Structures are given as structure tokens and as C-alpha cells.
Tab-separated table of C-alpha atoms in Angstrom:
chain	number	residue	atom	x	y	z
J	3	MET	CA	-150.023	8.603	-170.739
J	4	ASP	CA	-153.771	9.237	-170.897
J	5	PRO	CA	-154.426	11.939	-173.564
J	6	THR	CA	-156.585	13.884	-171.109
J	7	ARG	CA	-153.548	14.347	-168.857
J	8	ARG	CA	-151.190	15.601	-171.540
J	9	PRO	CA	-150.304	19.308	-171.877
J	10	ARG	CA	-152.559	21.264	-174.229
J	11	ARG	CA	-150.609	22.209	-177.327
J	12	LEU	CA	-151.541	23.919	-180.548
J	13	ILE	CA	-150.713	23.072	-184.155
J	14	VAL	CA	-150.211	26.113	-186.377
J	15	ILE	CA	-150.108	25.602	-190.139
J	16	PRO	CA	-148.881	28.677	-192.051
J	17	PRO	CA	-150.811	29.905	-195.091
J	18	ALA	CA	-147.808	29.415	-197.410
J	19	ARG	CA	-147.319	25.662	-197.985
J	20	ALA	CA	-144.968	25.181	-200.874
J	21	GLY	CA	-142.894	22.107	-200.122
J	22	ARG	CA	-139.228	23.082	-200.182
J	23	ASN	CA	-140.194	26.755	-200.110
J	24	ALA	CA	-142.143	26.323	-196.886
J	25	PRO	CA	-141.472	28.985	-194.227
J	26	ALA	CA	-138.964	28.147	-191.510
J	27	PRO	CA	-140.509	27.233	-188.147
J	28	ALA	CA	-138.841	30.216	-186.458
J	29	ALA	CA	-140.412	32.508	-189.054
J	30	THR	CA	-143.835	31.018	-188.396
J	31	LEU	CA	-143.406	31.563	-184.657
J	32	ARG	CA	-142.240	35.181	-185.171
J	33	ARG	CA	-145.245	35.888	-187.408
J	34	LEU	CA	-147.592	34.551	-184.758
J	35	GLN	CA	-145.996	36.633	-182.039
J	36	ALA	CA	-145.997	39.727	-184.237
J	37	ALA	CA	-149.639	39.221	-185.040
J	38	ALA	CA	-150.394	39.016	-181.326
J	39	ALA	CA	-148.759	42.392	-180.786
J	40	GLU	CA	-150.651	43.963	-183.710
J	41	LYS	CA	-153.984	42.651	-182.429
J	42	ARG	CA	-153.297	43.915	-178.936
J	43	PRO	CA	-156.632	45.757	-178.588
J	44	ALA	CA	-158.564	42.578	-179.375
J	45	ALA	CA	-156.568	40.259	-177.155
J	46	PRO	CA	-154.058	40.444	-174.294
J	47	ARG	CA	-150.478	41.044	-175.391
J	48	MET	CA	-148.502	37.877	-176.013
J	49	THR	CA	-144.794	38.035	-175.295
J	50	PRO	CA	-142.229	35.680	-176.870
J	51	SER	CA	-142.087	33.745	-173.600
J	52	THR	CA	-145.774	32.892	-173.988
J	53	LEU	CA	-145.158	30.472	-176.859
J	54	ARG	CA	-142.614	27.653	-176.942
J	55	LEU	CA	-141.747	25.767	-180.105
J	56	VAL	CA	-142.011	22.026	-179.421
J	57	THR	CA	-141.289	20.694	-182.907
J	58	SER	CA	-141.937	21.513	-186.550
J	59	SER	CA	-142.744	19.991	-189.920
J	60	PRO	CA	-140.205	20.658	-192.691
J	61	ALA	CA	-142.741	19.789	-195.393
J	62	ASP	CA	-144.791	22.956	-194.910
J	63	GLY	CA	-143.380	24.886	-191.953
J	64	ALA	CA	-146.158	23.863	-189.554
J	65	VAL	CA	-145.257	24.128	-185.867
J	66	LEU	CA	-146.378	22.542	-182.616
J	67	LEU	CA	-146.531	25.103	-179.816
J	68	ASP	CA	-146.670	24.818	-176.068
J	69	ILE	CA	-148.861	27.809	-175.208
J	70	GLY	CA	-148.193	27.728	-171.477
J	71	ARG	CA	-151.008	29.280	-169.467
J	72	ARG	CA	-152.500	31.072	-172.432
J	73	SER	CA	-155.948	30.029	-173.551
J	74	ILE	CA	-156.264	28.514	-176.991
J	75	ASP	CA	-158.834	31.173	-177.881
J	76	ASP	CA	-156.246	33.893	-177.184
J	77	VAL	CA	-153.795	32.261	-179.570
J	78	ARG	CA	-156.467	31.815	-182.220
J	79	ALA	CA	-157.413	35.474	-181.985
J	80	SER	CA	-153.778	36.460	-182.546
J	81	ALA	CA	-153.045	34.092	-185.428
J	82	PRO	CA	-151.922	35.573	-188.766
J	83	ASP	CA	-154.558	35.705	-191.486
J	84	GLY	CA	-154.736	32.494	-193.473
J	85	ALA	CA	-153.110	30.292	-190.827
J	86	THR	CA	-154.822	27.053	-189.771
J	87	LEU	CA	-154.880	26.270	-186.046
J	88	ALA	CA	-155.835	22.949	-184.479
J	89	GLU	CA	-155.566	21.660	-180.942
J	90	GLU	CA	-153.277	18.624	-180.719
J	91	GLN	CA	-155.118	15.320	-180.382
J	92	TRP	CA	-154.017	11.698	-179.927
J	93	TYR	CA	-154.791	8.725	-182.170
J	94	ARG	CA	-154.404	4.995	-181.525
J	95	LEU	CA	-153.368	2.079	-183.697
J	96	GLU	CA	-156.390	0.428	-185.331
J	97	ARG	CA	-155.922	-3.111	-184.041
J	98	PRO	CA	-158.031	-5.252	-181.759
J	99	ALA	CA	-155.004	-7.247	-180.631
J	100	ARG	CA	-157.239	-9.765	-178.904
J	101	PRO	CA	-160.901	-10.248	-177.988
J	102	TRP	CA	-160.304	-8.945	-174.462
J	103	HIS	CA	-158.552	-5.796	-175.774
J	104	LYS	CA	-160.954	-3.243	-174.290
J	105	LEU	CA	-161.306	-5.214	-171.079
J	106	SER	CA	-157.555	-5.342	-170.552
J	107	GLU	CA	-157.350	-1.550	-170.435
J	108	HIS	CA	-159.717	-1.533	-167.479
J	109	LEU	CA	-158.931	-4.794	-165.678
J	110	LYS	CA	-159.648	-4.564	-161.983
J	111	ALA	CA	-156.924	-6.193	-159.932
J	112	PRO	CA	-158.148	-8.679	-157.323
J	113	ARG	CA	-158.093	-7.655	-153.683
J	114	ILE	CA	-155.624	-9.749	-151.717
J	115	ALA	CA	-155.426	-9.676	-147.938
J	116	ALA	CA	-151.979	-9.018	-146.480
J	117	GLY	CA	-150.040	-12.247	-146.103
J	118	ARG	CA	-152.753	-14.242	-147.866
J	119	ASP	CA	-151.239	-14.378	-151.338
J	120	GLN	CA	-149.739	-17.055	-153.558
J	121	SER	CA	-147.556	-17.026	-156.656
J	122	TRP	CA	-148.849	-18.765	-159.756
J	123	THR	CA	-146.735	-19.155	-162.909
J	124	VAL	CA	-147.749	-19.594	-166.533
J	125	THR	CA	-145.219	-20.954	-169.031
J	126	VAL	CA	-145.966	-20.486	-172.728
J	127	VAL	CA	-144.447	-22.893	-175.244
J	128	VAL	CA	-144.883	-23.531	-178.958
J	129	ASP	CA	-146.721	-26.748	-179.736
J	130	ASP	CA	-143.895	-28.293	-181.738
J	131	ALA	CA	-141.409	-31.104	-181.249
J	132	ALA	CA	-138.995	-28.836	-179.381
J	133	ARG	CA	-141.654	-27.276	-177.107
J	134	THR	CA	-139.853	-23.973	-177.587
J	135	ARG	CA	-140.499	-21.482	-174.812
J	136	LEU	CA	-142.072	-18.296	-176.122
J	137	ALA	CA	-141.045	-14.851	-174.928
J	138	GLN	CA	-143.198	-11.744	-175.428
J	139	ALA	CA	-146.521	-13.551	-175.171
J	140	LEU	CA	-149.190	-11.498	-173.419
J	141	VAL	CA	-150.958	-13.604	-170.778
J	142	THR	CA	-154.280	-12.398	-169.363
J	143	ILE	CA	-155.945	-14.225	-166.455
J	144	LEU	CA	-159.587	-13.513	-165.669
J	145	LEU	CA	-160.694	-14.344	-162.138
J	146	ASP	CA	-164.193	-13.006	-162.748
J	147	GLU	CA	-164.811	-12.361	-166.429
J	148	GLU	CA	-168.199	-10.742	-165.907
J	149	LYS	CA	-166.849	-8.208	-163.421
J	150	GLY	CA	-163.610	-7.671	-165.319
J	151	THR	CA	-161.370	-8.801	-162.465
J	152	GLY	CA	-158.001	-10.057	-163.638
J	153	LEU	CA	-154.336	-9.478	-164.323
J	154	GLU	CA	-152.053	-9.497	-167.348
J	155	ALA	CA	-148.336	-9.506	-168.057
J	156	MET	CA	-145.808	-10.480	-170.723
J	157	THR	CA	-143.715	-13.639	-170.620
J	158	ASP	CA	-139.992	-13.216	-170.064
J	159	ARG	CA	-137.187	-14.654	-172.200
J	160	ARG	CA	-137.814	-18.063	-170.561
J	161	GLY	CA	-141.463	-17.967	-171.623
J	162	CYS	CA	-142.622	-17.530	-168.021
J	163	VAL	CA	-144.811	-15.012	-166.203
J	164	SER	CA	-145.888	-15.063	-162.551
J	165	PHE	CA	-149.012	-13.619	-160.949
J	166	ARG	CA	-149.820	-12.819	-157.301
J	167	LEU	CA	-153.223	-14.246	-156.400
J	168	GLY	CA	-155.225	-14.686	-153.228
J	169	ARG	CA	-154.385	-17.887	-151.365
J	170	GLY	CA	-158.011	-18.950	-151.575
J	171	THR	CA	-158.112	-18.740	-155.377
J	172	LYS	CA	-158.696	-22.233	-156.769
J	173	ARG	CA	-160.017	-21.598	-160.253
J	174	LEU	CA	-159.946	-18.950	-163.015
J	175	ASP	CA	-162.738	-18.111	-165.447
J	176	ALA	CA	-160.235	-17.968	-168.314
J	177	VAL	CA	-156.605	-17.674	-169.349
J	178	GLU	CA	-155.824	-15.927	-172.635
J	179	VAL	CA	-152.476	-16.020	-174.438
J	180	ALA	CA	-151.634	-13.631	-177.292
J	181	PRO	CA	-148.107	-14.243	-178.661
J	182	LEU	CA	-146.364	-11.359	-180.353
J	183	HIS	CA	-144.531	-13.811	-182.606
J	184	GLY	CA	-144.099	-17.494	-183.411
J	185	GLY	CA	-147.554	-18.757	-182.443
J	186	TRP	CA	-151.314	-18.331	-182.564
J	187	PRO	CA	-153.542	-16.946	-179.774
J	188	VAL	CA	-155.337	-19.390	-177.472
J	189	ARG	CA	-157.985	-19.285	-174.754
J	190	LEU	CA	-158.539	-21.729	-171.895
J	191	SER	CA	-161.776	-21.616	-169.901
J	192	ASN	CA	-162.492	-22.731	-166.336
J	193	VAL	CA	-158.827	-23.226	-165.424
J	194	GLU	CA	-157.938	-25.005	-162.193
J	195	LEU	CA	-154.930	-23.622	-160.287
J	196	LEU	CA	-152.580	-26.559	-159.934
J	197	ARG	CA	-149.511	-26.453	-157.744
J	198	GLY	CA	-146.435	-25.708	-159.832
J	199	GLY	CA	-148.252	-23.497	-162.307
J	200	LEU	CA	-149.551	-24.101	-165.806
J	201	GLU	CA	-147.887	-24.754	-169.148
J	202	ILE	CA	-149.830	-23.559	-172.200
J	203	ALA	CA	-148.896	-24.723	-175.695
J	204	VAL	CA	-149.880	-22.409	-178.559
J	205	PRO	CA	-150.178	-23.610	-182.192
J	206	ALA	CA	-146.949	-22.976	-184.088
J	207	LEU	CA	-146.891	-20.316	-186.787
J	208	SER	CA	-146.038	-21.849	-190.166
J	209	LEU	CA	-144.534	-19.741	-192.928
J	210	LYS	CA	-145.287	-22.420	-195.524
J	211	THR	CA	-149.073	-22.290	-195.401
J	212	ALA	CA	-151.523	-19.656	-196.584
J	213	ASP	CA	-153.209	-17.279	-194.170
J	214	ALA	CA	-156.456	-15.458	-195.007
J	215	ARG	CA	-154.592	-13.090	-197.342
J	216	GLY	CA	-153.104	-15.987	-199.277
J	217	LEU	CA	-156.432	-17.799	-199.489
J	218	VAL	CA	-158.008	-14.712	-201.072
J	219	TYR	CA	-155.231	-13.533	-203.407
J	220	GLY	CA	-152.980	-16.558	-203.899
J	221	LYS	CA	-149.188	-16.441	-203.764
J	222	PRO	CA	-147.981	-12.895	-204.524
J	223	VAL	CA	-145.879	-12.506	-207.653
J	224	ALA	CA	-142.319	-11.234	-207.507
J	225	GLY	CA	-141.709	-7.731	-208.845
J	226	ALA	CA	-145.235	-6.444	-208.173
J	227	GLY	CA	-145.505	-2.719	-207.462
J	228	LYS	CA	-142.281	-1.701	-209.197
J	229	GLY	CA	-142.125	2.046	-209.725
J	230	VAL	CA	-144.639	2.827	-206.970
J	231	SER	CA	-143.682	4.512	-203.684
J	232	VAL	CA	-145.593	3.697	-200.493
J	233	GLY	CA	-145.389	5.434	-197.130
J	234	VAL	CA	-146.307	3.628	-193.907
J	235	VAL	CA	-147.282	6.036	-191.108
J	236	ASP	CA	-147.030	3.887	-188.009
J	237	THR	CA	-144.699	2.654	-185.225
J	238	GLY	CA	-141.678	2.375	-187.521
J	239	ILE	CA	-140.441	-0.547	-189.626
J	240	GLY	CA	-137.990	-3.372	-188.926
J	241	PRO	CA	-135.282	-4.290	-188.690
J	242	HIS	CA	-136.137	-7.321	-190.809
J	243	ASP	CA	-134.169	-8.893	-193.644
J	244	HIS	CA	-137.299	-8.944	-195.825
J	245	LEU	CA	-138.174	-5.270	-195.356
J	246	LYS	CA	-136.074	-2.874	-197.428
J	247	LEU	CA	-136.471	0.819	-196.665
J	248	ALA	CA	-135.967	3.534	-199.266
J	249	GLY	CA	-136.417	6.392	-196.814
J	250	GLY	CA	-138.714	7.998	-194.291
J	251	ARG	CA	-138.717	10.202	-191.207
J	252	ASN	CA	-139.503	10.126	-187.513
J	253	THR	CA	-141.937	13.016	-186.928
J	254	THR	CA	-142.430	12.604	-183.168
J	255	ALA	CA	-141.611	15.485	-180.855
J	256	LYS	CA	-138.851	13.766	-178.846
J	257	GLU	CA	-137.108	11.168	-180.991
J	258	ALA	CA	-134.389	11.594	-183.597
J	259	THR	CA	-135.712	12.147	-187.119
J	260	ARG	CA	-133.666	9.175	-188.394
J	261	LEU	CA	-135.039	6.704	-185.828
J	262	LEU	CA	-137.256	4.532	-188.036
J	263	ARG	CA	-136.910	1.117	-186.374
J	264	ASP	CA	-139.965	-0.491	-184.810
J	265	ALA	CA	-140.167	-1.437	-181.123
J	266	ASP	CA	-143.864	-2.331	-181.139
J	267	GLY	CA	-144.357	-4.716	-184.065
J	268	HIS	CA	-147.423	-3.081	-185.595
J	269	GLY	CA	-145.617	-0.995	-188.219
J	270	SER	CA	-143.450	-3.911	-189.311
J	271	HIS	CA	-146.512	-6.145	-189.627
J	272	VAL	CA	-148.294	-3.532	-191.746
J	273	ALA	CA	-145.236	-3.046	-193.950
J	274	GLY	CA	-144.804	-6.788	-194.484
J	275	VAL	CA	-148.172	-7.424	-196.110
J	276	ILE	CA	-147.410	-4.566	-198.492
J	277	ALA	CA	-143.758	-5.055	-199.318
J	278	ALA	CA	-142.066	-8.081	-197.708
J	279	THR	CA	-139.510	-9.542	-200.115
J	280	ALA	CA	-139.823	-13.092	-198.760
J	281	SER	CA	-140.756	-15.896	-201.113
J	282	GLY	CA	-143.965	-17.929	-201.226
J	283	TRP	CA	-146.977	-17.083	-199.083
J	284	ARG	CA	-145.147	-14.489	-196.993
J	285	ARG	CA	-144.198	-12.203	-199.897
J	286	GLY	CA	-145.958	-8.819	-199.769
J	287	GLU	CA	-148.682	-7.961	-202.275
J	288	ALA	CA	-146.359	-5.389	-203.863
J	289	SER	CA	-142.873	-6.483	-202.858
J	290	ALA	CA	-141.074	-4.255	-205.373
J	291	VAL	CA	-142.443	-0.919	-204.141
J	292	SER	CA	-140.206	1.786	-202.779
J	293	LEU	CA	-141.035	1.533	-199.068
J	294	HIS	CA	-140.872	4.556	-196.745
J	295	ALA	CA	-141.273	4.477	-192.952
J	296	TYR	CA	-142.794	7.420	-191.072
J	297	ARG	CA	-142.654	6.775	-187.341
J	298	VAL	CA	-145.294	8.715	-185.416
J	299	PHE	CA	-145.501	6.667	-182.189
J	300	GLU	CA	-142.811	7.322	-179.612
J	301	ALA	CA	-141.333	4.266	-177.892
J	302	GLY	CA	-143.729	2.865	-175.296
J	303	ASP	CA	-146.516	5.332	-176.100
J	304	PRO	CA	-149.816	3.838	-177.349
J	305	PHE	CA	-150.904	7.231	-178.678
J	306	ALA	CA	-149.602	9.277	-181.620
J	307	SER	CA	-149.878	13.049	-181.769
J	308	THR	CA	-151.962	14.411	-184.617
J	309	PHE	CA	-149.078	16.803	-185.243
J	310	ALA	CA	-146.734	13.870	-185.870
J	311	ILE	CA	-149.336	12.221	-188.114
J	312	GLN	CA	-149.989	15.297	-190.225
J	313	ALA	CA	-146.264	15.986	-190.520
J	314	ALA	CA	-145.660	12.395	-191.672
J	315	ILE	CA	-148.399	12.496	-194.323
J	316	LYS	CA	-147.071	15.751	-195.729
J	317	GLN	CA	-143.491	14.488	-195.686
J	318	ALA	CA	-144.570	11.359	-197.544
J	319	ALA	CA	-146.186	13.506	-200.240
J	320	VAL	CA	-143.088	15.711	-200.523
J	321	ASP	CA	-140.918	12.565	-200.705
J	322	GLY	CA	-142.885	11.410	-203.758
J	323	CYS	CA	-145.020	8.652	-202.230
J	324	ASP	CA	-147.976	7.596	-204.356
J	325	LEU	CA	-149.860	5.887	-201.521
J	326	VAL	CA	-149.832	6.402	-197.751
J	327	ASN	CA	-151.052	3.703	-195.349
J	328	LEU	CA	-152.736	4.931	-192.157
J	329	SER	CA	-153.572	2.005	-189.841
J	330	LEU	CA	-154.477	4.391	-187.025
J	331	GLY	CA	-157.300	6.684	-186.059
J	332	ASP	CA	-159.914	7.919	-183.639
J	333	SER	CA	-163.558	8.920	-183.561
J	334	LEU	CA	-162.627	12.612	-183.317
J	335	ALA	CA	-162.053	14.764	-186.385
J	336	ASP	CA	-158.809	16.726	-186.562
J	337	GLU	CA	-158.228	19.774	-188.710
J	338	ALA	CA	-154.462	19.283	-188.937
J	339	VAL	CA	-154.704	15.693	-190.232
J	340	ARG	CA	-157.436	16.689	-192.659
J	341	ASP	CA	-155.187	19.487	-193.934
J	342	ALA	CA	-152.401	16.934	-194.434
J	343	VAL	CA	-154.685	14.591	-196.385
J	344	GLU	CA	-155.645	17.481	-198.666
J	345	PHE	CA	-151.984	18.506	-198.961
J	346	ALA	CA	-151.117	15.005	-200.162
J	347	TRP	CA	-154.146	14.801	-202.468
J	348	ALA	CA	-153.116	18.005	-204.234
J	349	ARG	CA	-149.737	16.361	-204.943
J	350	GLY	CA	-151.090	13.159	-206.451
J	351	CYS	CA	-150.650	11.131	-203.251
J	352	VAL	CA	-153.603	9.135	-201.854
J	353	CYS	CA	-154.110	7.966	-198.271
J	354	LEU	CA	-155.734	4.651	-197.332
J	355	ALA	CA	-156.965	4.402	-193.744
J	356	ALA	CA	-158.399	1.803	-191.382
J	357	ALA	CA	-162.138	2.003	-190.681
J	358	GLY	CA	-161.626	1.267	-186.973
J	359	ASN	CA	-162.180	-1.657	-184.620
J	360	ASP	CA	-165.041	-0.610	-182.358
J	361	GLY	CA	-167.817	-2.431	-184.214
J	362	ALA	CA	-169.307	1.042	-184.667
J	363	ASP	CA	-171.764	2.230	-187.305
J	364	GLU	CA	-169.401	4.912	-188.572
J	365	VAL	CA	-165.763	4.791	-189.609
J	366	ASP	CA	-163.032	6.542	-187.651
J	367	TYR	CA	-160.979	9.532	-188.723
J	368	PRO	CA	-158.922	9.973	-190.845
J	369	ALA	CA	-160.720	7.244	-192.838
J	370	ARG	CA	-163.886	9.366	-192.814
J	371	TYR	CA	-162.365	12.262	-194.766
J	372	PRO	CA	-163.566	12.570	-198.385
J	373	GLN	CA	-160.126	12.141	-199.983
J	374	VAL	CA	-159.233	9.002	-198.002
J	375	ILE	CA	-159.883	5.399	-199.094
J	376	ALA	CA	-161.553	3.818	-196.040
J	377	VAL	CA	-161.033	0.059	-195.566
J	378	SER	CA	-163.061	-2.390	-193.449
J	379	ALA	CA	-162.089	-5.940	-192.449
J	380	ILE	CA	-163.446	-9.355	-193.362
J	381	GLY	CA	-162.330	-12.823	-192.358
J	382	LEU	CA	-162.592	-16.300	-193.831
J	383	GLU	CA	-164.134	-19.225	-192.012
J	384	ASN	CA	-161.604	-21.899	-191.013
J	385	ALA	CA	-158.625	-19.759	-191.995
J	386	TRP	CA	-156.631	-20.512	-188.829
J	387	PRO	CA	-155.236	-23.731	-187.344
J	388	ALA	CA	-157.011	-25.998	-184.869
J	389	GLY	CA	-156.501	-24.790	-181.319
J	390	ALA	CA	-156.110	-21.125	-182.238
J	391	TYR	CA	-158.673	-18.826	-180.680
J	392	LEU	CA	-160.135	-16.498	-183.311
J	393	GLU	CA	-163.805	-17.423	-183.165
J	394	TRP	CA	-164.387	-14.094	-181.408
J	395	THR	CA	-163.851	-12.355	-184.764
J	396	LEU	CA	-166.783	-14.140	-186.431
J	397	GLY	CA	-169.436	-11.631	-187.387
J	398	GLU	CA	-172.553	-11.423	-189.511
J	399	PRO	CA	-173.507	-11.565	-192.287
J	400	ARG	CA	-171.706	-14.111	-194.467
J	401	GLY	CA	-170.730	-13.177	-198.018
J	402	LYS	CA	-170.308	-14.856	-201.370
J	403	PRO	CA	-167.712	-17.659	-201.302
J	404	ILE	CA	-164.127	-16.851	-202.237
J	405	GLY	CA	-162.831	-20.090	-203.674
J	406	HIS	CA	-163.667	-22.758	-201.104
J	407	HIS	CA	-163.971	-20.318	-198.196
J	408	VAL	CA	-166.912	-18.319	-196.900
J	409	PRO	CA	-166.138	-14.704	-195.927
J	410	PHE	CA	-167.637	-13.040	-192.858
J	411	PHE	CA	-167.700	-9.414	-191.808
J	412	ALA	CA	-165.325	-9.119	-188.851
J	413	GLN	CA	-167.310	-8.396	-185.707
J	414	PHE	CA	-164.813	-5.744	-184.600
J	415	SER	CA	-164.785	-3.781	-187.875
J	416	ASN	CA	-166.465	-0.398	-188.081
J	417	ARG	CA	-168.889	0.175	-190.923
J	418	GLY	CA	-170.363	3.283	-192.529
J	419	ARG	CA	-171.309	5.179	-195.662
J	420	LYS	CA	-167.743	6.372	-196.170
J	421	LEU	CA	-166.315	2.868	-196.712
J	422	ALA	CA	-164.641	2.366	-200.081
J	423	LEU	CA	-163.165	-1.139	-199.855
J	424	THR	CA	-162.845	-4.204	-197.679
J	425	ALA	CA	-159.962	-6.680	-197.325
J	426	PRO	CA	-158.931	-9.623	-195.113
J	427	GLY	CA	-158.194	-8.436	-191.586
J	428	VAL	CA	-158.466	-11.602	-189.476
J	429	ALA	CA	-155.552	-13.961	-188.770
J	430	ILE	CA	-152.988	-12.193	-190.955
J	431	VAL	CA	-149.362	-13.381	-190.773
J	432	SER	CA	-146.594	-10.878	-191.461
J	433	THR	CA	-143.161	-9.564	-190.502
J	434	LEU	CA	-142.085	-8.358	-187.060
J	435	PHE	CA	-138.897	-6.599	-186.011
J	436	GLY	CA	-135.937	-8.842	-185.274
J	437	ASN	CA	-136.527	-11.119	-188.296
J	438	ARG	CA	-139.606	-12.619	-186.675
J	439	TRP	CA	-143.155	-13.316	-187.850
J	440	GLY	CA	-146.465	-12.947	-186.069
J	441	VAL	CA	-150.221	-13.004	-186.505
J	442	MET	CA	-152.476	-9.978	-185.993
J	443	SER	CA	-156.088	-9.047	-186.678
J	444	GLY	CA	-157.795	-5.710	-187.239
J	445	THR	CA	-158.683	-3.119	-189.832
J	446	SER	CA	-155.009	-2.219	-189.339
J	447	MET	CA	-154.185	-5.405	-191.251
J	448	ALA	CA	-156.931	-5.050	-193.884
J	449	THR	CA	-155.748	-1.575	-194.870
J	450	PRO	CA	-152.165	-2.468	-195.908
J	451	ILE	CA	-153.503	-5.438	-197.876
J	452	ALA	CA	-155.689	-3.001	-199.810
J	453	THR	CA	-152.679	-0.678	-200.136
J	454	GLY	CA	-150.494	-3.481	-201.514
J	455	VAL	CA	-153.172	-4.638	-203.958
J	456	LEU	CA	-153.621	-1.063	-205.193
J	457	ALA	CA	-149.853	-0.537	-205.501
J	458	HIS	CA	-149.663	-3.684	-207.650
J	459	ARG	CA	-152.425	-2.393	-209.917
J	460	LEU	CA	-151.063	1.161	-210.021
J	461	ALA	CA	-147.645	-0.063	-211.175
J	462	GLY	CA	-149.173	-1.429	-214.378
J	463	SER	CA	-151.432	1.539	-215.011
J	464	THR	CA	-151.069	4.724	-217.057
J	465	VAL	CA	-152.198	6.581	-213.934
J	466	LEU	CA	-148.700	6.255	-212.474
J	467	ALA	CA	-147.272	8.556	-215.162
J	468	MET	CA	-149.892	11.294	-214.715
J	469	PRO	CA	-148.805	14.727	-213.414
J	470	ARG	CA	-148.747	14.740	-209.621
J	471	ASP	CA	-151.891	16.720	-208.884
J	472	ALA	CA	-155.452	16.267	-207.661
J	473	ARG	CA	-156.589	14.724	-210.958
J	474	ARG	CA	-154.007	11.989	-210.498
J	475	SER	CA	-155.284	11.325	-206.976
J	476	ALA	CA	-158.859	11.033	-208.236
J	477	ALA	CA	-157.681	8.607	-210.917
J	478	ILE	CA	-155.948	6.449	-208.267
J	479	VAL	CA	-159.186	6.214	-206.285
J	480	ARG	CA	-161.117	5.245	-209.408
J	481	LEU	CA	-158.500	2.590	-210.126
J	482	ALA	CA	-158.912	1.200	-206.609
J	483	THR	CA	-162.695	0.985	-206.675
J	484	ALA	CA	-163.292	0.062	-210.330
J	485	HIS	CA	-161.872	-3.446	-209.833
J	486	ALA	CA	-163.447	-4.145	-206.429
J	487	GLN	CA	-165.204	-7.503	-206.121
J	488	ASP	CA	-168.746	-7.545	-204.766
J	489	LEU	CA	-168.915	-10.031	-201.885
J	490	GLY	CA	-172.616	-9.552	-201.288
J	491	PHE	CA	-172.237	-7.507	-198.098
J	492	PRO	CA	-174.129	-4.219	-197.693
J	493	ALA	CA	-172.235	-1.178	-198.994
J	494	ARG	CA	-171.915	0.075	-195.400
J	495	MET	CA	-169.744	-2.986	-194.746
J	496	GLN	CA	-167.781	-3.543	-197.954
J	497	GLY	CA	-167.947	-0.210	-199.772
J	498	LYS	CA	-167.459	-1.053	-203.436
J	499	GLY	CA	-166.265	-4.508	-202.437
J	500	LEU	CA	-163.095	-6.558	-201.923
J	501	ALA	CA	-159.875	-4.821	-202.929
J	502	ARG	CA	-158.695	-6.385	-206.199
């Protein structure tokens, strides 16, 4: 659902935030209602029926309230002294899933006269000996690319998807295929509509060759990150045989708190580059960490509530996580998420967040907050197989060579003064739910690589044993930036440099 059409709800964070001694949600609600009655001369009386508890955060007693027809200003005026109030907002995942990502959200369907339509089918297969049909591949057809006229749909279990087109349609400007798993994205231009449809073969995904992460860091070592706890705030994790969960929580308003599995793929992909226990090139950068999943996206919803995000960050800190990965964000600041970042920082827990994928001159929130390590994305030239379509990610300028490969600043990556690090974020292969593997690009992928690299370094550092307070958090940030490798990009693109 579009965030502008969602009910207006308010996040109330009580002044007492003491972990296990946090006030109960009912107590927070009673205090707010009592305060409304006491401040009756300054604001209209608020009865218990005015406020409805939607959900709560056990880490600090924060609550999400449906305020009905009341104005937010009325609630603010009646809030107890010391409480923090923030209007609920909605953040997205930080991934440009494909070059036509923004376009696909606003595709204009072609006008077809009644009775003048035709069915046209696309079949997606893997370009291997078996010509395996590929389910869950997103197919986008562009009838007029300049005007944004087109259609898109996902292939079924037989690898097929059908489109209704005008009978007079003879040619398409382009056909794009973005597989969720098993293959690489492709693009065909100036496609003729042949009778019987079209079969498109995508390059097969190999687990035995290095992707951009492997080309930069080499094969990850077994046992890296032991003793470090990492929280992934995302769409959930797994199931996957190479992703072992130590804990976590679902902090959404509607789903069960124990529902941690991933139905999107993004969270599993993020978790894999940090902690996958596979061997060879597909092992995570810190495969021995204690991995925690915090699911903040409800099934089928592309937006996550800032209440769910702040509750997850705080829960991760209370659960003893050392690092929290946030591959999500928005251009709008949010007081509740900022409060959560500070809550974690005070407990020796540091957040790393994606810079964003708008090609903007400033990083998104929460990456822009002072206590967050903001991560941009680079790519490597020729780091994907022939036939794969990733040239759209090529940006300027080029950096200093890494081995035999030349890095480029990803054209989609945000930049800004707040950037701390950069990492590979183009053509990254990682785990997906259902024991599958897929390729994704975005600052969403660069951030967990930086998180995994930092977890590896933190495990061998004296910083890990420091008391869990703000000084420990500052030491973790220094550890992350002190070893960064200068790639020759401006600081607004690479921060201190490549995560090392």
C-alpha cells in the first residue's frame, strides 16, 4: 500500500528506557491518557477510546498508537514530560533490483481496443545443457521505452509468463528479464513478436566462480567473526542450509514475533554475504558470527514501518548484537529510528546502513545519522559473465585497480559527506530462501559486505572485550575506518575508502 494512504499513527517512546526494566506498554498508554486528562485546559480531553495500542517494543516499552480522529498535535500536547513522539513513516529496501526499477513502478499499460488483443508468451530458461525452465523471473516488456509504456509479470513454475497486447503490436522496444535465482539478468532490444512467443536464455549462475566480492577480498576463511553477534534488520532470513540463526524477532505490527523466515529474498541475500557457512567463494565474510534475524517487512509489503525498524534495532542491542545491518532507508529523517540508533550506540552496538540507490548527492536515512556507518557501492569492470546485462551500473569515475580489475562508482549509489566506507555492490551472488542462490545489486549488498568485513576484524580485536557502552561503539567505528583502502574516489563517494 502507498504510504500516503496508510492510517496516521504515532510512535511514543517513554522517558525510562532501561532494557529489561522498560515500562510495560499498557503503563505507557495509561501515562499518556492520564497526562491528557491533567493537561485538559491546554488541550481537549482525551478519553481511553481515543488511543488504540497497535503494537509495542519490549526493548524499551515504546508503543505504536492509532490515534483515531485526534490530531497529532493534540497527542503531542498531552504527552508525559520526557517522552519522545514521532509520526510513523515507511522505509524501503535499498536495492535497485534492475535498471528499469523506477520505471516499473510507474509503467503505463498499453491501450487495447476491445476484441483487438493477442496473447504473447515469454519462456525463461537457464542457458545450460538442460535448458532448465526458470520460475520467479521478473519479465518486463517495454512497448515504448521513452514514454514508459509496458507491462511486467513473474514467470510461473514452468518458466512462462503471458502478456495481453494489441493485435497490431509487431515489435517491442525491449524485453528485460531479472531472475530471482539461478541466473543473471538480461536485456533484449528491438524484439520482434513472433508467433508462438519467445524463449529467453539467461546466463547460468555458477557457485564455483568469484563474483565482485570474491575478486576484491578473495575466498573467505572459515571461522571468521567468531565471538561477534550481528543483527540483520530486513525481510527475514532463510530457510537455507547455509544460514544458521542464533535468534531474532519479528517486530511488525501484524505478524507473529517468531516468524523470521524470508519470503522476499532480500534479507537472506544480505545475511549470506555476512554469514553463509558454505565453502569456497560463497562463504560469508564472517561465517562464524552469531546471526540474528529481525524481520521488519510484512509479507508482500514493500515498505517497513519506522516503528518496526526502531523496535528491531533496540531489540538487537538488548540481545547483545555488536553490529546491526540496515539495508533499508528513505530520504526522510525519523526521530524514532534516530532514537533507536542512539539507544544501540549507548550499549556498544553499531549500525551500518546503506547510502541509498537514487544516484543522489546525499545519503539516505538512517545512514545519515552521526552514529551510523554509511556505505556506498562500487562495482568492478568485467565482473559478470558474457550475456548478463549489468552495464547500466557503470558509473564515473574509475578508481585505482584492485588486482587486475578496475573499480567504478556504481551509477545508482548515493554519495555525500556522511559516507564512511564503500564496498562492492554490483553483481553480488548470495543465498536466497529455499536453499537457492541469486544475484543482486545495490547499496543493500555493499552494506552487508562492509558489515561482514568489520565483524571479521572485530573478532580479532581487543575492542570486542570492551564494556558495552558508547566508548566501545566509537572504538568499533575507528576500527572500521582505520583500515579502509583508498581507491582514489572523492570522499563524497568512498568515505574513508574500501572496507577492509
